[in-house]
PDB file of C-alpha atoms and ligand atoms in Angstrom:
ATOM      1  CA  UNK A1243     299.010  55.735  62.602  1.00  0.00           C
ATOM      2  CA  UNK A1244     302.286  54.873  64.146  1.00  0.00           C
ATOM      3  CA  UNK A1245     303.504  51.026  62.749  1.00  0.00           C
ATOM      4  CA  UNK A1246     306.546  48.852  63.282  1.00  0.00           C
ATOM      5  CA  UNK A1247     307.944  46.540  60.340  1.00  0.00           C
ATOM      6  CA  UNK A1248     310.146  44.106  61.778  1.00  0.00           C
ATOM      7  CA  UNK A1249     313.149  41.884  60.553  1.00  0.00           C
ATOM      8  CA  UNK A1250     316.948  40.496  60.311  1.00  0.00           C
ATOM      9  CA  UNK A1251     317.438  42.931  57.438  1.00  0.00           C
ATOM     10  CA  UNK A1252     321.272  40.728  56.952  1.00  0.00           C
ATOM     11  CA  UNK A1253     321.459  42.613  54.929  1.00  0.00           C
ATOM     12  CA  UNK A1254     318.472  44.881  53.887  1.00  0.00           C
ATOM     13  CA  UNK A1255     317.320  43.995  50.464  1.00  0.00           C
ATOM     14  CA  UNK A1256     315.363  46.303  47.615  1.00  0.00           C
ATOM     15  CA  UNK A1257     312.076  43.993  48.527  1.00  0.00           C
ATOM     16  CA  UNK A1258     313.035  45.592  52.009  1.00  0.00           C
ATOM     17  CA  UNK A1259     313.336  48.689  51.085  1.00  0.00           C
ATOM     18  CA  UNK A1260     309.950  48.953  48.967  1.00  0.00           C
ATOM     19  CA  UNK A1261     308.313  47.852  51.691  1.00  0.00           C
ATOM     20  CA  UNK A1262     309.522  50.109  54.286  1.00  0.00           C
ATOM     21  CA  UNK A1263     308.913  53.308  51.598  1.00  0.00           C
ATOM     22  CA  UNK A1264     305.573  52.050  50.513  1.00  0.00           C
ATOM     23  CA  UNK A1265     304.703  52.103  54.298  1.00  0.00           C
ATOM     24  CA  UNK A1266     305.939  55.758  54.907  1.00  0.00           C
ATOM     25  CA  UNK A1267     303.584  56.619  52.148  1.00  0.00           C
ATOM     26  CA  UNK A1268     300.292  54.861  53.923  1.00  0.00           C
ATOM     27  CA  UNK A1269     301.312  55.695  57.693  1.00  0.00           C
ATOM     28  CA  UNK A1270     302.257  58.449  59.393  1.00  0.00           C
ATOM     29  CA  UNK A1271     305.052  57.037  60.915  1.00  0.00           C
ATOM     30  CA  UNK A1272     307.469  53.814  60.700  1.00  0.00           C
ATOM     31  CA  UNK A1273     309.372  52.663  63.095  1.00  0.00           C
ATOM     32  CA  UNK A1274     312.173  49.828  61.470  1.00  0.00           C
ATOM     33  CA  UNK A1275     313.047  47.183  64.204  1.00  0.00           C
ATOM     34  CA  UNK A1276     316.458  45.426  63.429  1.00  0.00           C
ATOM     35  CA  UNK A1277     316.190  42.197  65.767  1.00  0.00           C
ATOM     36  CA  UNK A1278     319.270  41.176  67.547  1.00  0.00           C
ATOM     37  CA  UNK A1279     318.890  37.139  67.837  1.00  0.00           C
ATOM     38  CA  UNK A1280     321.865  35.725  69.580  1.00  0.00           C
ATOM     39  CA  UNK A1281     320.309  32.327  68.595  1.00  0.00           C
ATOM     40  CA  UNK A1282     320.915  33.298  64.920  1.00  0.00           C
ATOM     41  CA  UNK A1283     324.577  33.516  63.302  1.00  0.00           C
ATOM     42  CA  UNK A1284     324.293  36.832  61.061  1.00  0.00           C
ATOM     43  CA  UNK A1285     326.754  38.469  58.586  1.00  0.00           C
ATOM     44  CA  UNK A1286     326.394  42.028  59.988  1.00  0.00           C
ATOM     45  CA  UNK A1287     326.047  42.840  63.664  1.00  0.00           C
ATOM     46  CA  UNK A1288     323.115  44.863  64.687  1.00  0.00           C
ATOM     47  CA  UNK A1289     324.515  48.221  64.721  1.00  0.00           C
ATOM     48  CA  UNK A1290     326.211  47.921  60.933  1.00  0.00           C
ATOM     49  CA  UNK A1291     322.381  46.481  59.950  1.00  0.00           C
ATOM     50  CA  UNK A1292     321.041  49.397  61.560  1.00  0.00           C
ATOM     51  CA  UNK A1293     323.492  52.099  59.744  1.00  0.00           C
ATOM     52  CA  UNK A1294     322.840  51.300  56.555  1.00  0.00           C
ATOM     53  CA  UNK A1295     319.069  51.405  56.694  1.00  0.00           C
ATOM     54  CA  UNK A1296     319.921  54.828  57.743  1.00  0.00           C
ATOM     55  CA  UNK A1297     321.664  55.424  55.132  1.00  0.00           C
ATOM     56  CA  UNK A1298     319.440  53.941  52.330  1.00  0.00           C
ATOM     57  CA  UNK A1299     316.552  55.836  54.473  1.00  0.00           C
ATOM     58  CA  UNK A1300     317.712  59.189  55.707  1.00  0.00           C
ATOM     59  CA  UNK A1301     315.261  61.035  52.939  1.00  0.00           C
ATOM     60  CA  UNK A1302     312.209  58.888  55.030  1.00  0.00           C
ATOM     61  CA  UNK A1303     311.873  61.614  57.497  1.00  0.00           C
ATOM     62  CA  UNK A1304     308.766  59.745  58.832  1.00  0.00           C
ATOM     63  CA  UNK A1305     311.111  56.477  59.132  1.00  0.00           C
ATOM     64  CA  UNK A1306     312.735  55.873  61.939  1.00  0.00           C
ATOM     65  CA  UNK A1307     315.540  53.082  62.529  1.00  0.00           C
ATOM     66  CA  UNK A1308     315.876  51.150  66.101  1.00  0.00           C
ATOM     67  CA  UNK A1309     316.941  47.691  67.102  1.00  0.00           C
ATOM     68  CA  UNK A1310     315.620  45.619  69.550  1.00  0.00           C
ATOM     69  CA  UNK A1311     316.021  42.617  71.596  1.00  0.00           C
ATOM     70  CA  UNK A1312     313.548  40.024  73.505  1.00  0.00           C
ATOM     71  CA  UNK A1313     309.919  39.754  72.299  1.00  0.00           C
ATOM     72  CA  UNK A1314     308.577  42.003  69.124  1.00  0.00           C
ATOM     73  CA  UNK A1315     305.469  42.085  71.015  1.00  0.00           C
ATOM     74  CA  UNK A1316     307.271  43.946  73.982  1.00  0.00           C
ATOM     75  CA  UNK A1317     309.280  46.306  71.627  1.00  0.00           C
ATOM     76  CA  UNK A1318     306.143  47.565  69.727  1.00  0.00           C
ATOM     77  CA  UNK A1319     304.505  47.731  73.382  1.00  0.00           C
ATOM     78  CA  UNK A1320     307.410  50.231  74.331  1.00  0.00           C
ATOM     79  CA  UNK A1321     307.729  51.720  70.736  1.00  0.00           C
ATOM     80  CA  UNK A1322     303.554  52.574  71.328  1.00  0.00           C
ATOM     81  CA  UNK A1323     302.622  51.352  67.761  1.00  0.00           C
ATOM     82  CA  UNK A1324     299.369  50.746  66.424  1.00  0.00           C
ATOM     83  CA  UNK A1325     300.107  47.356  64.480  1.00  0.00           C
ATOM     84  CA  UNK A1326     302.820  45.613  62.602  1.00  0.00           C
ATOM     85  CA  UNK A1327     303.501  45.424  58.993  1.00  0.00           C
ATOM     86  CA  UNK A1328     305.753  42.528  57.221  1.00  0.00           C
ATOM     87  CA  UNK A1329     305.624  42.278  53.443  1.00  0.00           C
ATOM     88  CA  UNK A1330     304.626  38.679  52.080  1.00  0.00           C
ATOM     89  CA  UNK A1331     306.385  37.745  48.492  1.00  0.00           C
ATOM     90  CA  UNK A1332     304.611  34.626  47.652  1.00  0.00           C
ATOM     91  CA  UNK A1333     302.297  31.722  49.291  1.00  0.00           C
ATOM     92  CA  UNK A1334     305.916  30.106  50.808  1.00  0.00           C
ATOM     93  CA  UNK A1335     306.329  33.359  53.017  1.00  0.00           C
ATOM     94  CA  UNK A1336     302.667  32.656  54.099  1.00  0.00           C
ATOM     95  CA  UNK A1337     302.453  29.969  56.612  1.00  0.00           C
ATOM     96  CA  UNK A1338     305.126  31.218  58.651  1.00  0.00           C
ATOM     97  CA  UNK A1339     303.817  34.970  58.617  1.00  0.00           C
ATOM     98  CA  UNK A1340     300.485  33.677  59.338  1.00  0.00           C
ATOM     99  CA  UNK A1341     301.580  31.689  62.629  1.00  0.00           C
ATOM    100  CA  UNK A1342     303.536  34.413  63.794  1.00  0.00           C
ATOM    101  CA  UNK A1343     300.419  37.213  63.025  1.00  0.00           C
ATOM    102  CA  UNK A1344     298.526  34.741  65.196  1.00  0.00           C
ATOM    103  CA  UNK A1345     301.200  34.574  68.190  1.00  0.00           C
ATOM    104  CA  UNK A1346     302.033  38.054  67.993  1.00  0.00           C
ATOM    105  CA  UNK A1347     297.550  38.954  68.295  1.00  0.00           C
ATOM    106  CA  UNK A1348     297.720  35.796  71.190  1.00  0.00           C
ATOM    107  CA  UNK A1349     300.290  37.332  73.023  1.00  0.00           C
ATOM    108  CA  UNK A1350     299.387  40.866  73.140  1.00  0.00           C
ATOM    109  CA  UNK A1351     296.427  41.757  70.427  1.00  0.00           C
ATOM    110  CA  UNK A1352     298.371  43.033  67.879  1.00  0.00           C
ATOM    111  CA  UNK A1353     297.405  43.376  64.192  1.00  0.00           C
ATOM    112  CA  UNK A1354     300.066  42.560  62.116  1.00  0.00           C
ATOM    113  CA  UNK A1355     299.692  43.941  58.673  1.00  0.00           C
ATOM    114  CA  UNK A1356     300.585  42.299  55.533  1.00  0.00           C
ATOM    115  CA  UNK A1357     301.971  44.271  52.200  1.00  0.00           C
ATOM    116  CA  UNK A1358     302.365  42.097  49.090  1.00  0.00           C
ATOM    117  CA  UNK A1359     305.885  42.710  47.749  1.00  0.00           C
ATOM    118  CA  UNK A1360     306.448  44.390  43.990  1.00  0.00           C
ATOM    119  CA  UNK A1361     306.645  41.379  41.630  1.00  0.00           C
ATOM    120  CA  UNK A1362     310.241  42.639  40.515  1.00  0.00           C
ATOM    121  CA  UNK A1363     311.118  41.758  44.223  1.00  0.00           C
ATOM    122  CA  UNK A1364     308.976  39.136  44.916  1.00  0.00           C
ATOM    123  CA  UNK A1365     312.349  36.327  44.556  1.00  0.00           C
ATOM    124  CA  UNK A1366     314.562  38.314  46.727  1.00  0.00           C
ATOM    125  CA  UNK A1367     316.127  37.233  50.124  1.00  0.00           C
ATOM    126  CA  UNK A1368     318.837  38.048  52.211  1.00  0.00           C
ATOM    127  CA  UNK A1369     320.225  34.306  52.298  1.00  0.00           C
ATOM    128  CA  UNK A1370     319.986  34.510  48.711  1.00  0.00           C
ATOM    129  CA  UNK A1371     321.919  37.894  48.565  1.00  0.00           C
ATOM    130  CA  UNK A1372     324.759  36.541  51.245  1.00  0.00           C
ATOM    131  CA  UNK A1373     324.721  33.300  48.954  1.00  0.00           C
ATOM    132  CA  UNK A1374     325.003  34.752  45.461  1.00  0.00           C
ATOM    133  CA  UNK A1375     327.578  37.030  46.516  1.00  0.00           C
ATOM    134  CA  UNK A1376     329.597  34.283  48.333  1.00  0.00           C
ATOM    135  CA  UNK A1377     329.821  32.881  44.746  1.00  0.00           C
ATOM    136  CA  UNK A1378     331.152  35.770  42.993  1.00  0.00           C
ATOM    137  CA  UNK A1379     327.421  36.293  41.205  1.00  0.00           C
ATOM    138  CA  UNK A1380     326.105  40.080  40.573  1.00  0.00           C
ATOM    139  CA  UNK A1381     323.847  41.334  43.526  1.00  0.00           C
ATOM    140  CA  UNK A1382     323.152  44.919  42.364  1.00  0.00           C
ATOM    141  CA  UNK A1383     320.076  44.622  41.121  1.00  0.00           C
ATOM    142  CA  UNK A1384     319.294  42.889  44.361  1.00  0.00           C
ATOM    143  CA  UNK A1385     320.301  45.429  47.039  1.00  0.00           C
ATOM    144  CA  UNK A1386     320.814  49.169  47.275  1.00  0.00           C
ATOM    145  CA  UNK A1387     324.418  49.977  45.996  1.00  0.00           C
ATOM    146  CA  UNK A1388     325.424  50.448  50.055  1.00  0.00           C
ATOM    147  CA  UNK A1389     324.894  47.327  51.045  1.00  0.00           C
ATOM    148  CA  UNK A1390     326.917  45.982  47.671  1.00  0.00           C
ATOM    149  CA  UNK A1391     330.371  48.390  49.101  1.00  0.00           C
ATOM    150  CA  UNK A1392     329.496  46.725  52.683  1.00  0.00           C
ATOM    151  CA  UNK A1393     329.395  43.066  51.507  1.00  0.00           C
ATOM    152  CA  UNK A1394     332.700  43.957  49.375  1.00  0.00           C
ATOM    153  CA  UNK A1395     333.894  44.526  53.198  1.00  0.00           C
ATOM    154  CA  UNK A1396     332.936  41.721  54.689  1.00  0.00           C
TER     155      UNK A1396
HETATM  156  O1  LIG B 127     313.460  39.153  58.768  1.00  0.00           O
HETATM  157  P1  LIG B 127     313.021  37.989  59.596  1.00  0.00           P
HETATM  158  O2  LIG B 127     314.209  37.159  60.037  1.00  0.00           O
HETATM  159  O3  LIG B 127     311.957  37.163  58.910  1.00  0.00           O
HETATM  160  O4  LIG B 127     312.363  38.613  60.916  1.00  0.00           O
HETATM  161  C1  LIG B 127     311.856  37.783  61.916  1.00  0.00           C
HETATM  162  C2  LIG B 127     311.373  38.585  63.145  1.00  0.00           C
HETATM  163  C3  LIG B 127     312.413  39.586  63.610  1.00  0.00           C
HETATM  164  C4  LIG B 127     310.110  39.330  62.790  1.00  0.00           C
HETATM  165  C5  LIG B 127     311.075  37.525  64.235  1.00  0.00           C
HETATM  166  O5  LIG B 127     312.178  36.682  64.380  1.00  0.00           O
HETATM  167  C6  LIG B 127     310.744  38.141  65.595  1.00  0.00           C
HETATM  168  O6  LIG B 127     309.683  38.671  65.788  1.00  0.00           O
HETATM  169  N1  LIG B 127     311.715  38.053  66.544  1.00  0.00           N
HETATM  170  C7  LIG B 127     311.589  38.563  67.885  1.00  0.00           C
HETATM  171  C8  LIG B 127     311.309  37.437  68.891  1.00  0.00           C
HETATM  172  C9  LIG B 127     309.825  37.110  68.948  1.00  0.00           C
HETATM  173  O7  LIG B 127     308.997  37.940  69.267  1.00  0.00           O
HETATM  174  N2  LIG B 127     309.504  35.855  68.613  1.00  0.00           N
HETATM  175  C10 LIG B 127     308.140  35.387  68.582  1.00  0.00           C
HETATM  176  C11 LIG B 127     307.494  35.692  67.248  1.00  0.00           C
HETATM  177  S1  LIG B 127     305.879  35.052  67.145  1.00  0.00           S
END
């Protein structure tokens, strides 16, 4: 089964990143969509997103990394994917997932698939990350040691 897991990933956290390598392990292949929203202000552009999920991924050989634009529904229409999968890391994550599961089967019928988040990552964000850093505060247990050199860049 061919599955898309979907997302900002500004930057791509370790509650990402166990997601996306728990999923290679259940399906047989994973494509990673890396939005571009020109509604939303990010700190990395799409293509510097999309290079280091490479990076952090290139032993995933059934991952794949792509960005997309427009409606997910569309992109996992052209990527030909069976479903969606988005990892949920507590009850706040759950309304929101839950309406856009619903939109996402309204507009096109498909499943989205829900993977609850290790425990040791359940409290990690990207806003978080971006904010603790901003402040000087330690991220590395946070975020795979590539994105820590690319926010020392920013
Ligand atoms: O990591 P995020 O920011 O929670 O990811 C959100 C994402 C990319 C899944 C969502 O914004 C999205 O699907 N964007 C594409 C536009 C779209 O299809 N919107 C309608 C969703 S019901």
């Amino acid at each position: 089964m061919k599955i898309l897991i979907p997302g900002s990933f500004d930057p791509p956290t370790n509650g990402h990143i166990d997601v996306i390598k728990r999923s290679s392990s259940v399906f047989d292949e994973v494509i990673v969509g890396v939005v571009v929203n020109p509604q939303k202000e990010s700190m990395f552009d799409v293509s510097q997103r999309e290079n280091m999920l490479i990076e952090i991924l290139k032993d995933y050989k059934n991952v794949e990394i792509k960005s997309f634009e427009g409606l997910l529904v569309d992109f996992a229409k052209q990527m030909n994917v069976s479903a969606i999968v988005k990892g949920l890391r507590a009850m706040t994550d759950f309304d929101y997932e839950f309406q856009m599961a619903q939109m996402n089967f309204n507009l096109a019928d498909f499943e989205t698939i829900f993977i609850a988040a290790s425990p040791e990552y359940g409290y990690v964000s990207s806003s978080m990350v971006k904010e603790i850093f901003s402040y000087g505060g330690d991220v590395n247990a946070l975020v795979p040691s590539i994105v820590v050199e690319r926010l020392k860049d920013v």
